[in-house]
mmCIF file of C-alpha atoms (C1' of nucleotides) in Angstrom:
data_model
loop_
_atom_site.group_PDB
_atom_site.id
_atom_site.type_symbol
_atom_site.label_atom_id
_atom_site.label_comp_id
_atom_site.label_asym_id
_atom_site.label_seq_id
_atom_site.Cartn_x
_atom_site.Cartn_y
_atom_site.Cartn_z
ATOM 1 C CA MET A 271 0.022 0.126 0.017
ATOM 2 C CA GLN A 272 1.741 3.103 -1.340
ATOM 3 C CA ALA A 273 1.025 6.702 -0.406
ATOM 4 C CA LEU A 274 -0.153 8.972 -3.337
ATOM 5 C CA PRO A 275 3.092 10.971 -4.622
ATOM 6 C CA ARG A 276 3.126 14.725 -3.710
ATOM 7 C CA SER A 277 2.401 15.515 -7.471
ATOM 8 C CA PHE A 278 -0.993 14.251 -6.811
ATOM 9 C CA TYR A 279 -1.944 17.032 -4.520
ATOM 10 C CA ASN A 280 0.405 19.778 -6.570
ATOM 11 C CA ARG A 281 -2.443 20.264 -9.053
ATOM 12 C CA ASP A 282 -5.685 22.106 -9.542
ATOM 13 C CA THR A 283 -8.122 21.680 -6.342
ATOM 14 C CA THR A 284 -11.135 20.751 -8.097
ATOM 15 C CA ILE A 285 -9.478 17.927 -10.097
ATOM 16 C CA VAL A 286 -7.788 16.644 -6.827
ATOM 17 C CA ALA A 287 -11.074 16.729 -5.000
ATOM 18 C CA ARG A 288 -12.597 14.625 -7.612
ATOM 19 C CA GLU A 289 -9.817 12.170 -7.974
ATOM 20 C CA LEU A 290 -9.794 11.586 -4.184
ATOM 21 C CA LEU A 291 -13.029 9.920 -4.328
ATOM 22 C CA GLY A 292 -12.479 6.288 -4.267
ATOM 23 C CA LYS A 293 -8.926 6.427 -2.736
ATOM 24 C CA HIS A 294 -7.950 4.990 0.669
ATOM 25 C CA LEU A 295 -7.212 6.935 3.778
ATOM 26 C CA VAL A 296 -4.906 4.903 5.786
ATOM 27 C CA ARG A 297 -4.048 5.593 9.267
ATOM 28 C CA VAL A 298 -1.493 3.391 11.324
ATOM 29 C CA THR A 299 -1.220 3.604 15.201
ATOM 30 C CA PRO A 300 -0.243 0.966 17.727
ATOM 31 C CA GLU A 301 -3.595 -0.164 18.146
ATOM 32 C CA GLY A 302 -3.565 -1.056 14.350
ATOM 33 C CA ARG A 303 -4.679 0.040 11.039
ATOM 34 C CA ARG A 304 -7.644 2.027 10.010
ATOM 35 C CA VAL A 305 -8.817 2.455 6.237
ATOM 36 C CA GLY A 306 -11.598 4.060 4.811
ATOM 37 C CA ARG A 307 -12.744 4.536 1.192
ATOM 38 C CA ILE A 308 -13.242 8.557 0.410
ATOM 39 C CA VAL A 309 -16.638 8.960 -0.685
ATOM 40 C CA GLU A 310 -17.290 12.613 -0.144
ATOM 41 C CA VAL A 311 -15.135 15.660 -0.383
ATOM 42 C CA GLU A 312 -15.399 19.675 -0.554
ATOM 43 C CA ALA A 313 -12.865 21.878 -2.411
ATOM 44 C CA TYR A 314 -11.451 25.217 -1.121
ATOM 45 C CA LEU A 315 -10.050 27.164 -3.604
ATOM 46 C CA GLY A 316 -8.066 29.957 -2.101
ATOM 47 C CA PRO A 317 -8.098 33.401 -0.776
ATOM 48 C CA HIS A 318 -10.773 34.547 -3.457
ATOM 49 C CA ASP A 319 -12.889 31.707 -2.126
ATOM 50 C CA LEU A 320 -14.992 33.447 0.601
ATOM 51 C CA ALA A 321 -15.923 30.049 1.975
ATOM 52 C CA ALA A 322 -12.166 29.064 2.649
ATOM 53 C CA HIS A 323 -10.202 29.832 5.887
ATOM 54 C CA SER A 324 -7.390 31.107 3.664
ATOM 55 C CA SER A 325 -9.745 33.977 2.681
ATOM 56 C CA LYS A 326 -8.709 35.348 5.939
ATOM 57 C CA GLY A 327 -5.056 35.685 4.864
ATOM 58 C CA LEU A 328 -1.900 34.137 6.132
ATOM 59 C CA THR A 329 -2.329 33.612 9.930
ATOM 60 C CA GLU A 330 -1.083 31.247 12.128
ATOM 61 C CA ARG A 331 -4.167 29.093 11.647
ATOM 62 C CA THR A 332 -3.996 28.980 7.899
ATOM 63 C CA ARG A 333 -0.118 28.754 7.742
ATOM 64 C CA ILE A 334 -0.340 25.047 6.791
ATOM 65 C CA MET A 335 -3.131 25.820 4.280
ATOM 66 C CA PHE A 336 -0.803 28.138 2.535
ATOM 67 C CA GLY A 337 2.095 25.600 2.688
ATOM 68 C CA PRO A 338 3.097 22.876 0.181
ATOM 69 C CA ALA A 339 0.619 20.447 -1.165
ATOM 70 C CA GLY A 340 0.313 17.060 0.478
ATOM 71 C CA TYR A 341 0.136 18.048 3.925
ATOM 72 C CA ALA A 342 -2.707 17.546 6.333
ATOM 73 C CA TYR A 343 -4.635 20.592 7.537
ATOM 74 C CA VAL A 344 -6.594 19.935 10.875
ATOM 75 C CA TYR A 345 -8.754 22.321 12.736
ATOM 76 C CA LEU A 346 -11.397 22.436 15.415
ATOM 77 C CA ILE A 347 -14.632 23.557 14.520
ATOM 78 C CA TYR A 348 -17.510 24.487 16.835
ATOM 79 C CA GLY A 349 -15.181 23.707 19.946
ATOM 80 C CA VAL A 350 -16.048 20.066 19.223
ATOM 81 C CA HIS A 351 -15.155 18.396 16.206
ATOM 82 C CA HIS A 352 -12.070 17.973 14.076
ATOM 83 C CA CYS A 353 -11.757 18.579 10.532
ATOM 84 C CA LEU A 354 -9.379 16.806 8.080
ATOM 85 C CA ASN A 355 -8.247 18.591 4.867
ATOM 86 C CA VAL A 356 -5.560 17.790 2.328
ATOM 87 C CA VAL A 357 -3.405 20.806 1.097
ATOM 88 C CA THR A 358 -3.404 21.171 -2.729
ATOM 89 C CA GLU A 359 -1.785 23.209 -5.309
ATOM 90 C CA PRO A 360 1.986 24.849 -4.927
ATOM 91 C CA ALA A 361 2.773 26.923 -1.746
ATOM 92 C CA GLY A 362 1.232 30.194 -1.352
ATOM 93 C CA ARG A 363 -2.101 29.122 -2.931
ATOM 94 C CA GLY A 364 -4.077 28.495 0.210
ATOM 95 C CA ALA A 365 -6.071 25.809 -1.244
ATOM 96 C CA ALA A 366 -7.437 22.308 0.201
ATOM 97 C CA VAL A 367 -9.805 19.742 0.124
ATOM 98 C CA LEU A 368 -11.924 18.708 3.143
ATOM 99 C CA LEU A 369 -12.475 15.100 3.630
ATOM 100 C CA ARG A 370 -16.002 14.712 4.637
ATOM 101 C CA ALA A 371 -16.930 10.919 4.527
ATOM 102 C CA LEU A 372 -15.398 7.748 4.501
ATOM 103 C CA GLU A 373 -16.634 3.993 3.520
ATOM 104 C CA PRO A 374 -15.330 1.605 6.254
ATOM 105 C CA VAL A 375 -12.835 -0.760 4.813
ATOM 106 C CA GLU A 376 -10.536 -1.956 7.565
ATOM 107 C CA GLY A 377 -10.428 -1.507 11.291
ATOM 108 C CA LEU A 378 -13.325 1.085 11.437
ATOM 109 C CA THR A 379 -16.339 0.650 13.784
ATOM 110 C CA ASP A 380 -17.402 4.069 14.647
ATOM 111 C CA ARG A 381 -19.460 6.268 11.960
ATOM 112 C CA THR A 382 -17.419 7.877 9.448
ATOM 113 C CA ASN A 383 -20.283 9.826 7.611
ATOM 114 C CA GLY A 384 -19.318 13.345 8.158
ATOM 115 C CA PRO A 385 -16.173 15.508 8.576
ATOM 116 C CA GLY A 386 -16.077 15.387 12.480
ATOM 117 C CA LEU A 387 -17.070 11.720 12.786
ATOM 118 C CA LEU A 388 -14.555 10.799 10.082
ATOM 119 C CA SER A 389 -11.643 12.499 11.994
ATOM 120 C CA ARG A 390 -12.584 11.020 15.482
ATOM 121 C CA ALA A 391 -12.955 7.527 14.019
ATOM 122 C CA MET A 392 -9.888 7.681 12.303
ATOM 123 C CA GLY A 393 -8.056 8.946 15.413
ATOM 124 C CA ILE A 394 -7.131 12.540 14.051
ATOM 125 C CA ASP A 395 -6.930 15.678 16.012
ATOM 126 C CA ARG A 396 -4.871 18.797 16.148
ATOM 127 C CA ASN A 397 -1.904 16.710 16.689
ATOM 128 C CA SER A 398 -1.985 15.657 12.847
ATOM 129 C CA ASN A 399 -2.134 19.499 11.752
ATOM 130 C CA GLY A 400 0.818 20.002 9.457
ATOM 131 C CA HIS A 401 1.416 16.246 8.971
ATOM 132 C CA ASP A 402 3.047 15.064 6.012
ATOM 133 C CA LEU A 403 0.684 12.849 3.951
ATOM 134 C CA LEU A 404 3.686 10.991 2.623
ATOM 135 C CA SER A 405 4.327 9.417 5.767
ATOM 136 C CA ALA A 406 4.011 5.873 7.129
ATOM 137 C CA ASP A 407 1.114 6.677 9.660
ATOM 138 C CA LEU A 408 -1.310 8.665 7.967
ATOM 139 C CA PHE A 409 -1.585 8.767 4.036
ATOM 140 C CA ILE A 410 -3.797 8.106 1.112
ATOM 141 C CA ALA A 411 -3.415 5.266 -1.368
ATOM 142 C CA GLU A 412 -4.719 4.350 -4.532
ATOM 143 C CA ALA A 413 -7.468 1.768 -4.181
ATOM 144 C CA GLY A 414 -8.204 -1.605 -5.876
ATOM 145 C CA ALA A 415 -10.070 -1.025 -9.293
ATOM 146 C CA ARG A 416 -13.894 -0.679 -8.960
ATOM 147 C CA GLU A 417 -16.476 0.196 -11.394
ATOM 148 C CA GLN A 418 -16.324 3.948 -12.723
ATOM 149 C CA ILE A 419 -17.419 6.200 -9.801
ATOM 150 C CA LYS A 420 -20.334 8.347 -10.614
ATOM 151 C CA ILE A 421 -19.580 11.769 -9.066
ATOM 152 C CA VAL A 422 -22.205 14.115 -7.936
ATOM 153 C CA ALA A 423 -21.409 17.840 -7.665
ATOM 154 C CA ARG A 424 -23.379 19.971 -4.982
ATOM 155 C CA PRO A 425 -23.072 23.353 -3.014
ATOM 156 C CA ARG A 426 -20.776 22.867 0.102
ATOM 157 C CA ILE A 427 -22.082 22.578 3.378
ATOM 158 C CA GLY A 428 -22.317 25.107 6.088
ATOM 159 C CA VAL A 429 -20.871 28.027 4.094
ATOM 160 C CA GLU A 430 -24.164 30.066 3.661
ATOM 161 C CA TYR A 431 -21.978 33.155 4.802
ATOM 162 C CA ALA A 432 -19.751 32.924 1.694
ATOM 163 C CA ARG A 433 -22.137 34.993 -0.539
ATOM 164 C CA HIS A 434 -22.005 33.628 -4.055
ATOM 165 C CA TRP A 435 -19.310 31.291 -3.338
ATOM 166 C CA ALA A 436 -21.910 29.410 -1.400
ATOM 167 C CA ARG A 437 -23.625 28.344 -4.407
ATOM 168 C CA ARG A 438 -20.486 26.988 -6.212
ATOM 169 C CA LYS A 439 -20.811 23.383 -6.543
ATOM 170 C CA LEU A 440 -17.458 22.326 -4.799
ATOM 171 C CA ARG A 441 -18.970 19.589 -2.776
ATOM 172 C CA PHE A 442 -18.338 16.067 -4.693
ATOM 173 C CA TYR A 443 -19.416 12.603 -3.551
ATOM 174 C CA GLU A 444 -20.237 9.215 -5.053
ATOM 175 C CA ARG A 445 -23.671 9.018 -6.316
ATOM 176 C CA GLY A 446 -25.802 6.393 -4.336
ATOM 177 C CA ASN A 447 -23.149 5.685 -1.685
ATOM 178 C CA PRO A 448 -24.790 5.218 1.685
ATOM 179 C CA PHE A 449 -21.778 6.679 3.773
ATOM 180 C CA VAL A 450 -22.305 10.134 2.362
ATOM 181 C CA SER A 451 -23.004 12.698 4.943
ATOM 182 C CA ARG A 452 -26.801 13.639 5.205
ATOM 183 C CA THR A 453 -28.058 16.681 3.856
ATOM 184 C "C1'" DA B 282 -34.839 24.206 17.072
ATOM 185 C "C1'" DG B 283 -31.339 24.541 19.975
ATOM 186 C "C1'" DG B 284 -26.837 23.540 22.776
ATOM 187 C "C1'" DA B 285 -22.291 22.110 23.314
ATOM 188 C "C1'" DT B 286 -17.232 23.947 23.687
ATOM 189 C "C1'" DG B 287 -12.907 26.274 22.545
ATOM 190 C "C1'" DA B 288 -9.797 28.378 19.049
ATOM 191 C "C1'" DT B 289 -9.538 32.371 16.354
ATOM 192 C "C1'" DA B 290 -10.273 36.655 14.205
ATOM 193 C "C1'" DT B 291 -11.731 41.092 14.867
ATOM 194 C "C1'" DC B 292 -12.954 44.321 17.190
ATOM 195 C "C1'" DC B 293 -12.414 48.050 21.374
ATOM 196 C "C1'" DG C 260 -9.214 41.977 26.988
ATOM 197 C "C1'" DA C 261 -14.032 41.175 25.058
ATOM 198 C "C1'" DT C 262 -16.875 39.263 21.974
ATOM 199 C "C1'" DA C 263 -18.884 37.067 17.495
ATOM 200 C "C1'" DT C 264 -18.339 33.331 14.886
ATOM 201 C "C1'" DC C 265 -17.429 28.879 13.473
ATOM 202 C "C1'" DA C 266 -15.987 23.810 6.503
ATOM 203 C "C1'" DT C 267 -20.560 19.749 13.111
ATOM 204 C "C1'" DC C 268 -23.041 16.658 15.534
ATOM 205 C "C1'" DC C 269 -26.518 15.318 18.603
ATOM 206 C "C1'" DT C 270 -30.667 15.607 21.360
ATOM 207 C "C1'" DC C 271 -35.187 17.609 22.290
#
DNA sequence: AGGATGATATCC
DNA sequence: GATATCATCCTC
C-alpha cells in the first residue's frame, strides 16, 4: 500500500477533489490499521474563495493551508469536532480539500459519515495538523479497481455566509453511496 | 430548534 | 481584553 505522490496533490484543487473519491485514507497507530474509502469531499480554492479559511489571509491558523501540497490541515470546529483537509496546489495558494465521509474498509467501527465523525473514527485531531501525507502513519493510497465512480457535484455544506461562493458546486460525492453525510 | 465547547479573528 | 463566529453533530 503506497502513499500517493506529492505531485498528485500539487494540481488544480477541483481535479484533486474529484480524484480523491474512491481512494483509501490510511491511518496506522499502535492499536492497528484503519482504512476508509473516501466517498465525499469539498474543494476550498484559495483566498478568493470566501468560504475558505485562507480568505482570512496568512495567519497562524492558515499557515499549513498556505504551505506546500500533500500536508494535512486539521482544525477544531465549533469547539467540538476536528476536520481533516489535504493541502493542494503549490505553496502560497491557500487551497485544500476537506475530507467529509469515508466508507469503512478496515479497522473502522465508529461512524465516518461526516467530517467530524471521520476525524474521530480515524483518531485524528490537532496533533495531525501539518502532518506530511507522504508518511507511513497517515496517507492516502490508490484503491483496488472498482467500477467507474459516478460523481455528484453540489454546493458545499455550512458555508451560507460565503455569498456567491456558497452556491458553487464544490462538494463532490459518490452517487448512491450510503456513507455520504446526510443533507 | 437549540446547545455543546474552544480556538480564532476582529473588534475595542 | 471582550465578543462574535464557526467547513458539526446530537438531542429535544
